[in-house]
C-alpha atoms as a PDB file:
ATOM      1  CA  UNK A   1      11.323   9.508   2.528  1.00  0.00           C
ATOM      2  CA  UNK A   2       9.045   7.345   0.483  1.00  0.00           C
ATOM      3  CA  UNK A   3       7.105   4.323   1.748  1.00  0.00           C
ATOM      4  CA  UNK A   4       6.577   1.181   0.459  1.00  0.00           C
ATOM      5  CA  UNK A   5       3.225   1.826  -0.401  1.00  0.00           C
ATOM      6  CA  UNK A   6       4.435   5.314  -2.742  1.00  0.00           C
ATOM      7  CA  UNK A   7       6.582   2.837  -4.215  1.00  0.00           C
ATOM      8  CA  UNK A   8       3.436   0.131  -4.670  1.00  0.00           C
ATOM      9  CA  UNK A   9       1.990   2.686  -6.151  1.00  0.00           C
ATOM     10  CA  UNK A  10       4.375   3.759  -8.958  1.00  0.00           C
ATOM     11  CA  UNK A  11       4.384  -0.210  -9.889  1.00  0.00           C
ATOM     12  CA  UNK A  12       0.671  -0.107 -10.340  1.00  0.00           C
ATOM     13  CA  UNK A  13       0.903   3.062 -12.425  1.00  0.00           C
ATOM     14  CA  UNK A  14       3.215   1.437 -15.082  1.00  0.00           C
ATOM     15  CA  UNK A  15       0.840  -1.629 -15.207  1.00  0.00           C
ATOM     16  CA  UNK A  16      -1.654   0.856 -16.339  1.00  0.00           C
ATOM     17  CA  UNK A  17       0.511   2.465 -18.452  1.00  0.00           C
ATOM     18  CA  UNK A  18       0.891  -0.522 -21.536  1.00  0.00           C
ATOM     19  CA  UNK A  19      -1.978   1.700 -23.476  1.00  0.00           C
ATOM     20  CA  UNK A  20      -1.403   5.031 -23.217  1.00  0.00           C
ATOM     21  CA  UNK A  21      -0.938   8.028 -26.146  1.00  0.00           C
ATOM     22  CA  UNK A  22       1.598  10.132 -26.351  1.00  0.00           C
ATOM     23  CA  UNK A  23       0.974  11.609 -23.382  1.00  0.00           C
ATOM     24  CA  UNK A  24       1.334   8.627 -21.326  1.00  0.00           C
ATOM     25  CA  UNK A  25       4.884   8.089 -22.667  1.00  0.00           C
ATOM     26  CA  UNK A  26       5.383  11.561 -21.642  1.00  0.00           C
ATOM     27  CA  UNK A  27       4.440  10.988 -18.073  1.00  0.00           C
ATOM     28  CA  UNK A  28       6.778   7.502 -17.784  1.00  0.00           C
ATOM     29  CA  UNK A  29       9.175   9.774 -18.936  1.00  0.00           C
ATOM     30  CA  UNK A  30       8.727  11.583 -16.278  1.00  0.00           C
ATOM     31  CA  UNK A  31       7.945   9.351 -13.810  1.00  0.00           C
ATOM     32  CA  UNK A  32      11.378   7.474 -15.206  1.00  0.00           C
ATOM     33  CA  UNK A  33      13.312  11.040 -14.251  1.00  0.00           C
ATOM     34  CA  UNK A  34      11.827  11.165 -11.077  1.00  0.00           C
ATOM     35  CA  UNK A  35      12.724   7.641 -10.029  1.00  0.00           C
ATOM     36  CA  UNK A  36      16.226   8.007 -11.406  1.00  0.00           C
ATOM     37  CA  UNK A  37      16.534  11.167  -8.836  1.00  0.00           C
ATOM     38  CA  UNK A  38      15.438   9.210  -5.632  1.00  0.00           C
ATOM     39  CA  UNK A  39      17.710   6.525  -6.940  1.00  0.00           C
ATOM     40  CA  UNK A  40      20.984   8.974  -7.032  1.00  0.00           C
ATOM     41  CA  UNK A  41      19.681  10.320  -3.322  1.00  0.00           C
ATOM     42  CA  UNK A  42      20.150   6.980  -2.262  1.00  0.00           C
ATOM     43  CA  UNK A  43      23.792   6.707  -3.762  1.00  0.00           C
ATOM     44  CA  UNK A  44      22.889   2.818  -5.197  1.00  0.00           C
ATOM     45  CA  UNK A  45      22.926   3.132  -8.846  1.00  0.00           C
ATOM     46  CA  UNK A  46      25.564   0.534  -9.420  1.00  0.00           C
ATOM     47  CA  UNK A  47      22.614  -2.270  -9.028  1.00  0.00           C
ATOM     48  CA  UNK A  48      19.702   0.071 -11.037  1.00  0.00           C
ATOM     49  CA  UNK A  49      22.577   0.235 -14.128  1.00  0.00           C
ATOM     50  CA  UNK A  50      23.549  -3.339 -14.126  1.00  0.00           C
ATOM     51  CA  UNK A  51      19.763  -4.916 -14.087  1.00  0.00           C
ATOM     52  CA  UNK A  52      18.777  -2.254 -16.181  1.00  0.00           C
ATOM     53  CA  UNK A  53      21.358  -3.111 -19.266  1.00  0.00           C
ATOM     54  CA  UNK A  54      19.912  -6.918 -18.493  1.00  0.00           C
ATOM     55  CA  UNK A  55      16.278  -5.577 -18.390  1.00  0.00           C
ATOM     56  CA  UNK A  56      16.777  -3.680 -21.984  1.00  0.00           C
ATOM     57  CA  UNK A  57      18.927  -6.623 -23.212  1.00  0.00           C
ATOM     58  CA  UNK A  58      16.233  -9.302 -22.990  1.00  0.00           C
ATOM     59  CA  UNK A  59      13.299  -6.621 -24.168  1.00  0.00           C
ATOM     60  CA  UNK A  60      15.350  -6.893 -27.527  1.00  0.00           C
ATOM     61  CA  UNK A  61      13.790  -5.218 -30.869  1.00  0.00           C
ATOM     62  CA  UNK A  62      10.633  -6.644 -30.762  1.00  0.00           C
ATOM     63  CA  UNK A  63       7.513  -5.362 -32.970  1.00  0.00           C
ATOM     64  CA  UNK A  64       5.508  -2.120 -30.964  1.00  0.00           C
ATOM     65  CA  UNK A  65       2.615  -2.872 -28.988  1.00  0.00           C
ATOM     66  CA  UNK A  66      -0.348  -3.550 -31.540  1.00  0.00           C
ATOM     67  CA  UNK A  67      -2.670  -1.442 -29.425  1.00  0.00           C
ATOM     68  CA  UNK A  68      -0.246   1.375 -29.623  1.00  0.00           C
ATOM     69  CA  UNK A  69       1.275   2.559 -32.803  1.00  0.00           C
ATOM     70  CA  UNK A  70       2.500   5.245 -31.836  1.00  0.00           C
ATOM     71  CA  UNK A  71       4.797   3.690 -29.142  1.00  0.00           C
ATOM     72  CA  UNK A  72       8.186   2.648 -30.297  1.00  0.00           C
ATOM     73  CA  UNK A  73      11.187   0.265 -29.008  1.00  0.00           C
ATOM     74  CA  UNK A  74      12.331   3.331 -27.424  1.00  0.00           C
ATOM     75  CA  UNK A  75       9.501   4.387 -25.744  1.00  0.00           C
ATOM     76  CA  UNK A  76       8.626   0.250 -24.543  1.00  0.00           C
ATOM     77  CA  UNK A  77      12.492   0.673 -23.269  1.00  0.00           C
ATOM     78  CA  UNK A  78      11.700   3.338 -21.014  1.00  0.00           C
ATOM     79  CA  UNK A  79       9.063   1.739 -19.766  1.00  0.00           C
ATOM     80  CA  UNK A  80      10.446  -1.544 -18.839  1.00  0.00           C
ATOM     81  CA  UNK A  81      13.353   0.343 -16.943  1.00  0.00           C
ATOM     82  CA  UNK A  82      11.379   2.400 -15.011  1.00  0.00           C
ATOM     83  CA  UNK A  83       9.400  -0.944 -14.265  1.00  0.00           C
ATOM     84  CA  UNK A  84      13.075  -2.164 -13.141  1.00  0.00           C
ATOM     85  CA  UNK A  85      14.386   0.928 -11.731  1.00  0.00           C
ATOM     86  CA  UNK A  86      11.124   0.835  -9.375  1.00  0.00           C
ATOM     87  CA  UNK A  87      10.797  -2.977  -8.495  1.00  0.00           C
ATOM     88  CA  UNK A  88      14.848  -2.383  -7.536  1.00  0.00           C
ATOM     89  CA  UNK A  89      13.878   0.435  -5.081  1.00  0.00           C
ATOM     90  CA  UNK A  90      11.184  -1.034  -3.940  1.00  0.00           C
ATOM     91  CA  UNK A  91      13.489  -4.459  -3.171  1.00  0.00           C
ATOM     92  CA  UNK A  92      16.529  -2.035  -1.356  1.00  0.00           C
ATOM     93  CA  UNK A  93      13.928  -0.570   0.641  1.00  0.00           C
ATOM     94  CA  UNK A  94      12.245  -4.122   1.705  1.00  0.00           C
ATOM     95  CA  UNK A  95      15.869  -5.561   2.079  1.00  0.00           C
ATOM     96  CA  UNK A  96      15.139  -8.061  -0.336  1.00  0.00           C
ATOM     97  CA  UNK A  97      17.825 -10.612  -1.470  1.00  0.00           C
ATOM     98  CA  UNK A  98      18.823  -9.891  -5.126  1.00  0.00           C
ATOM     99  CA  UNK A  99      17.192 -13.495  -6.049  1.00  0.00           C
ATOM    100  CA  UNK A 100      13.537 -11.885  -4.215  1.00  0.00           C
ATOM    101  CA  UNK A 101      14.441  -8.592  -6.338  1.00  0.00           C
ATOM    102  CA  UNK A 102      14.838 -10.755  -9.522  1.00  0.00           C
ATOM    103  CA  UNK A 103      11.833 -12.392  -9.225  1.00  0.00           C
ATOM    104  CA  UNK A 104       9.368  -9.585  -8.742  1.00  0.00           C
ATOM    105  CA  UNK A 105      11.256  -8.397 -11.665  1.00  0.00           C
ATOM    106  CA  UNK A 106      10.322 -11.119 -13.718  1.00  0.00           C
ATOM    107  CA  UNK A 107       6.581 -11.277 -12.422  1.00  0.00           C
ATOM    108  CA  UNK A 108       6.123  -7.474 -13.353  1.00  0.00           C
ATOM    109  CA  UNK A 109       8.254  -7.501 -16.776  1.00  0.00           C
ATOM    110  CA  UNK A 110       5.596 -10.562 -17.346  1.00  0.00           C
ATOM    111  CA  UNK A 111       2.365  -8.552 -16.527  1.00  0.00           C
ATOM    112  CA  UNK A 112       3.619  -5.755 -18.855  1.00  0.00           C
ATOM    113  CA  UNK A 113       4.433  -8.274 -21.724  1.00  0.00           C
ATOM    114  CA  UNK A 114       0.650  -9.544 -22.068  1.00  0.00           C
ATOM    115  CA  UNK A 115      -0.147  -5.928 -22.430  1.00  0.00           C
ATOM    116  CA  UNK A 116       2.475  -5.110 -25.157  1.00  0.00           C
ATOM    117  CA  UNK A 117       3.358  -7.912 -26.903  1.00  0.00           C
END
């Protein structure tokens, strides 16, 4: 089982992840898969798929990151829901009201924004 820390972790990672290449969006697809599996091990994916459709909802079709051609709405999608998917986890884990769970949602989505946007 993970700790909170592994899952500390994983949020730092996609910070750093705004200005990767290709291969970057290639490892948060990953990392996105993996998450999604420890998710379905804990049987709770009716809260991941409802803040998820939210989280992709307000990312909208904006333009792709200027410092990043090569990453597209798609790819800025995946992102932001693993971002979601993990801060969700992480809240479950910490037995965080969904209001705490929001927030830290909105902090992180914010953090990723400067770097996209």
């Amino acid at each position: 089982m993970e700790s909170k820390k592994d899952l500390s972790f994983l949020i730092e990672k996609i910070k750093l992840a705004t200005g990767l290449n290709q291969d970057g969006i290639a490892r948060r697809i990953k990392y996105k898969r993996e998450t999604l599996s420890r998710a379905k091990k804990k049987n709770d994916l009716e809260i991941y798929a409802l803040l998820e459709e939210e989280f992709k909802a307000e990312l909208g079709p904006g333009p792709v990151a200027p410092q990043n051609t090569e990453m597209t709405k798609e790819d800025r999608a995946l992102l932001k829901a693993l971002l979601l998917e993990v801060v969700a986890l992480k809240s479950e884990r910490e037995g965080s009201s969904l209001e705490e769970a929001e927030a830290e949602i909105k902090r992180n989505t914010s953090l990723i924004r400067k770097g996209m946007d």
